[in-house]
Coordinates of N, CA and C in Angstrom, one line a residue:
M849 N 0.8 -1.2 0.0 CA 0.0 0.0 0.0 C 0.9 1.2 0.0
N850 N 0.4 2.3 -0.7 CA 1.2 3.5 -0.7 C 0.6 4.4 0.4
Q851 N 1.0 5.7 0.4 CA 0.6 6.6 1.5 C -0.9 7.0 1.4
E852 N -1.5 6.8 0.2 CA -2.9 7.1 0.0 C -3.8 5.9 0.3
G853 N -3.2 4.8 0.7 CA -3.9 3.6 1.0 C -4.3 2.7 -0.2
Q854 N -3.7 3.1 -1.4 CA -4.0 2.3 -2.6 C -2.9 1.3 -2.8
P855 N -3.3 0.2 -3.4 CA -2.2 -0.8 -3.7 C -1.2 -0.1 -4.7
I856 N 0.1 -0.5 -4.5 CA 1.2 0.1 -5.3 C 0.9 -0.1 -6.8
S857 N 0.3 -1.2 -7.2 CA 0.1 -1.5 -8.6 C -0.9 -0.5 -9.2
S858 N -1.9 -0.1 -8.5 CA -2.9 0.8 -9.0 C -2.3 2.3 -8.9
F859 N -1.5 2.5 -7.9 CA -0.9 3.8 -7.8 C 0.0 4.2 -9.0
Y860 N 0.7 3.2 -9.5 CA 1.6 3.5 -10.7 C 0.9 3.2 -12.0
G861 N -0.4 2.8 -12.0 CA -1.1 2.6 -13.2 C -0.8 1.2 -13.8
C862 N -0.3 0.3 -13.1 CA 0.0 -1.0 -13.6 C -1.2 -1.9 -13.4
V863 N -1.3 -2.9 -14.2 CA -2.4 -3.9 -14.1 C -1.7 -5.1 -13.6
V864 N -2.2 -5.6 -12.4 CA -1.6 -6.8 -11.8 C -2.7 -7.8 -11.9
E865 N -2.5 -9.0 -12.5 CA -3.5 -10.0 -12.6 C -3.7 -10.8 -11.4
S866 N -2.7 -10.8 -10.6 CA -2.7 -11.7 -9.4 C -2.0 -11.0 -8.3
E867 N -2.4 -11.2 -7.1 CA -1.8 -10.6 -5.9 C -0.8 -11.7 -5.3
D868 N -0.7 -12.9 -5.9 CA 0.1 -13.9 -5.4 C 1.6 -13.5 -5.4
P869 N 2.3 -13.9 -4.4 CA 3.8 -13.5 -4.4 C 4.5 -14.3 -5.5
V870 N 5.6 -13.6 -5.9 CA 6.4 -14.3 -7.0 C 7.2 -15.4 -6.3
T871 N 7.1 -16.6 -6.8 CA 7.9 -17.7 -6.2 C 9.0 -18.2 -7.1
E872 N 9.1 -17.6 -8.3 CA 10.2 -18.1 -9.2 C 10.7 -16.9 -10.0
I873 N 12.0 -16.7 -10.0 CA 12.5 -15.6 -10.8 C 13.6 -16.2 -11.7
T874 N 13.6 -15.8 -13.0 CA 14.6 -16.3 -13.9 C 15.8 -15.3 -13.9
V875 N 16.9 -15.8 -14.4 CA 18.1 -14.9 -14.6 C 17.7 -13.7 -15.5
D876 N 16.9 -14.0 -16.6 CA 16.5 -12.9 -17.4 C 15.6 -11.9 -16.7
D877 N 14.7 -12.4 -15.9 CA 13.9 -11.5 -15.1 C 14.8 -10.6 -14.2
L878 N 15.7 -11.2 -13.6 CA 16.6 -10.5 -12.7 C 17.4 -9.4 -13.4
L879 N 17.9 -9.8 -14.6 CA 18.7 -8.8 -15.4 C 17.8 -7.6 -15.9
M880 N 16.6 -7.9 -16.3 CA 15.7 -6.9 -16.7 C 15.4 -5.9 -15.6
E881 N 15.1 -6.5 -14.4 CA 14.8 -5.7 -13.2 C 16.0 -4.7 -12.9
R882 N 17.2 -5.3 -12.9 CA 18.4 -4.5 -12.5 C 18.7 -3.5 -13.6
R883 N 18.4 -3.9 -14.9 CA 18.6 -2.9 -16.0 C 17.8 -1.7 -15.8
V884 N 16.5 -1.9 -15.4 CA 15.6 -0.7 -15.3 C 15.9 0.0 -14.0
E885 N 16.1 -0.7 -12.9 CA 16.4 0.0 -11.6 C 17.7 0.7 -11.5
L886 N 18.7 0.2 -12.2 CA 20.1 0.7 -12.1 C 20.6 1.3 -13.4
A887 N 19.6 1.9 -14.2 CA 19.8 2.3 -15.6 C 21.1 3.1 -15.7
F888 N 21.3 4.1 -14.9 CA 22.4 5.0 -15.0 C 23.5 4.9 -14.0
E889 N 23.7 3.7 -13.5 CA 24.6 3.5 -12.4 C 25.8 2.6 -12.8
N890 N 25.8 2.2 -14.1 CA 27.0 1.4 -14.7 C 27.1 0.1 -14.0
H891 N 26.1 -0.6 -13.8 CA 26.1 -2.0 -13.2 C 25.9 -3.1 -14.3
R892 N 25.3 -2.7 -15.4 CA 24.8 -3.7 -16.4 C 25.9 -4.6 -16.9
L893 N 27.0 -4.1 -17.3 CA 28.1 -4.9 -17.9 C 28.5 -5.9 -16.9
F894 N 28.7 -5.5 -15.7 CA 29.2 -6.4 -14.6 C 28.2 -7.4 -14.3
D895 N 26.9 -7.1 -14.3 CA 25.8 -8.0 -14.1 C 25.8 -9.1 -15.2
L896 N 26.0 -8.6 -16.4 CA 26.0 -9.6 -17.6 C 27.2 -10.5 -17.5
I897 N 28.3 -10.0 -17.1 CA 29.5 -10.9 -17.0 C 29.3 -11.8 -15.9
R898 N 28.9 -11.4 -14.7 CA 28.8 -12.2 -13.6 C 27.8 -13.4 -13.8
L899 N 26.7 -13.1 -14.5 CA 25.6 -14.1 -14.7 C 25.8 -14.8 -16.0
G900 N 26.9 -14.6 -16.7 CA 27.2 -15.4 -17.9 C 26.4 -15.1 -19.1
K901 N 25.8 -13.9 -19.2 CA 25.0 -13.5 -20.3 C 25.6 -12.4 -21.2
A902 N 26.8 -12.0 -20.9 CA 27.5 -10.9 -21.6 C 27.7 -11.2 -23.1
Q903 N 28.3 -12.4 -23.4 CA 28.6 -12.7 -24.8 C 27.3 -12.7 -25.6
E904 N 26.2 -13.3 -25.1 CA 25.0 -13.4 -25.8 C 24.3 -12.1 -26.0
V905 N 24.2 -11.3 -25.0 CA 23.5 -10.0 -25.1 C 24.4 -9.0 -25.9
L906 N 25.7 -8.9 -25.7 CA 26.4 -7.9 -26.4 C 26.7 -8.3 -27.9
S907 N 26.7 -9.6 -28.2 CA 26.8 -10.0 -29.6 C 25.6 -9.7 -30.3
A908 N 24.4 -9.9 -29.8 CA 23.2 -9.6 -30.4 C 23.1 -8.0 -30.6
Y909 N 23.4 -7.3 -29.6 CA 23.4 -5.8 -29.7 C 24.3 -5.3 -30.8
S910 N 25.6 -5.8 -30.8 CA 26.5 -5.4 -31.9 C 26.1 -5.8 -33.3
E911 N 25.5 -6.9 -33.4 CA 25.0 -7.4 -34.8 C 23.8 -6.5 -35.2
L912 N 22.9 -6.1 -34.3 CA 21.8 -5.3 -34.6 C 22.2 -3.9 -35.0
Y913 N 23.2 -3.3 -34.4 CA 23.6 -2.0 -34.7 C 24.9 -1.8 -35.5
G914 N 25.5 -3.0 -35.9 CA 26.6 -2.9 -36.8 C 27.9 -2.6 -36.1
F915 N 28.1 -2.9 -34.8 CA 29.3 -2.7 -34.0 C 30.2 -4.0 -34.1
G916 N 31.4 -3.8 -33.9 CA 32.3 -5.0 -33.8 C 32.5 -5.4 -32.4
F917 N 32.2 -6.7 -32.1 CA 32.3 -7.2 -30.8 C 32.9 -8.6 -30.8
T918 N 33.9 -8.8 -30.0 CA 34.5 -10.2 -29.8 C 34.5 -10.5 -28.3
S919 N 34.7 -11.8 -28.0 CA 34.7 -12.2 -26.6 C 35.8 -11.5 -25.9
S920 N 36.9 -11.2 -26.5 CA 38.0 -10.5 -25.8 C 37.7 -9.1 -25.4
D921 N 36.6 -8.6 -25.9 CA 36.2 -7.2 -25.4 C 35.6 -7.3 -24.0
L922 N 35.3 -8.4 -23.5 CA 34.8 -8.6 -22.1 C 35.9 -8.6 -21.1
L923 N 37.2 -8.7 -21.5 CA 38.3 -8.8 -20.6 C 38.8 -7.4 -20.3
L924 N 39.2 -7.2 -19.1 CA 39.8 -6.0 -18.6 C 41.3 -6.2 -18.5
P925 N 42.1 -5.1 -18.6 CA 43.5 -5.3 -18.5 C 43.9 -5.8 -17.1
L926 N 45.0 -6.6 -17.1 CA 45.6 -7.0 -15.8 C 46.5 -5.9 -15.4
P927 N 46.7 -5.6 -14.1 CA 47.7 -4.6 -13.7 C 49.0 -5.0 -14.3
Q928 N 49.7 -4.1 -15.0 CA 51.0 -4.4 -15.6 C 52.0 -4.8 -14.6
N929 N 52.0 -4.2 -13.5 CA 52.9 -4.5 -12.4 C 52.8 -6.0 -12.0
E930 N 51.6 -6.5 -11.9 CA 51.4 -7.9 -11.6 C 51.9 -8.8 -12.7
V931 N 51.7 -8.5 -13.9 CA 52.2 -9.3 -15.0 C 53.7 -9.3 -15.0
N932 N 54.3 -8.1 -14.8 CA 55.8 -8.0 -14.7 C 56.4 -8.8 -13.6
I933 N 55.8 -8.9 -12.4 CA 56.4 -9.6 -11.3 C 56.1 -11.1 -11.3
S934 N 55.2 -11.6 -12.3 CA 54.8 -13.0 -12.3 C 55.9 -13.9 -12.9
D935 N 57.0 -13.3 -13.4 CA 58.0 -14.1 -14.1 C 57.5 -15.0 -15.2
G936 N 56.6 -14.4 -16.0 CA 56.1 -15.2 -17.1 C 54.9 -16.1 -16.9
L937 N 54.5 -16.2 -15.6 CA 53.3 -17.0 -15.3 C 52.0 -16.4 -15.8
M938 N 52.0 -15.1 -15.9 CA 50.8 -14.3 -16.4 C 51.1 -13.6 -17.6
T939 N 50.1 -13.5 -18.5 CA 50.3 -12.7 -19.7 C 49.1 -11.7 -19.8
Q940 N 49.4 -10.6 -20.4 CA 48.3 -9.6 -20.5 C 47.1 -10.0 -21.3
N941 N 46.0 -9.6 -21.0 CA 44.8 -10.0 -21.8 C 44.9 -9.4 -23.2
P942 N 44.3 -10.0 -24.2 CA 44.4 -9.6 -25.5 C 43.9 -8.1 -25.7
N943 N 44.6 -7.4 -26.6 CA 44.2 -6.0 -27.0 C 44.6 -5.0 -25.9
Y944 N 45.4 -5.4 -25.0 CA 45.9 -4.4 -24.0 C 47.5 -4.4 -24.0

């Protein structure tokens, strides 16, 4: 209920078919919710990477709009100091 005593769904003009609680949430549901809620807070890329959807989503986006995208675009640079002191055990990520 909101401050006027109306259900939240009617307050925002939403149509809710059921008042049953949500018992199952998919990864796609979660990503869409975070995309909307955190639209301007730069969380989306890290959410996509963490949940294993980055390659799928970014490839589709780049194909749709004609951008170049490869899987190595998801990698961030390793700190060069760490690469240097690893004595060859580590190599820098591609394109850095």
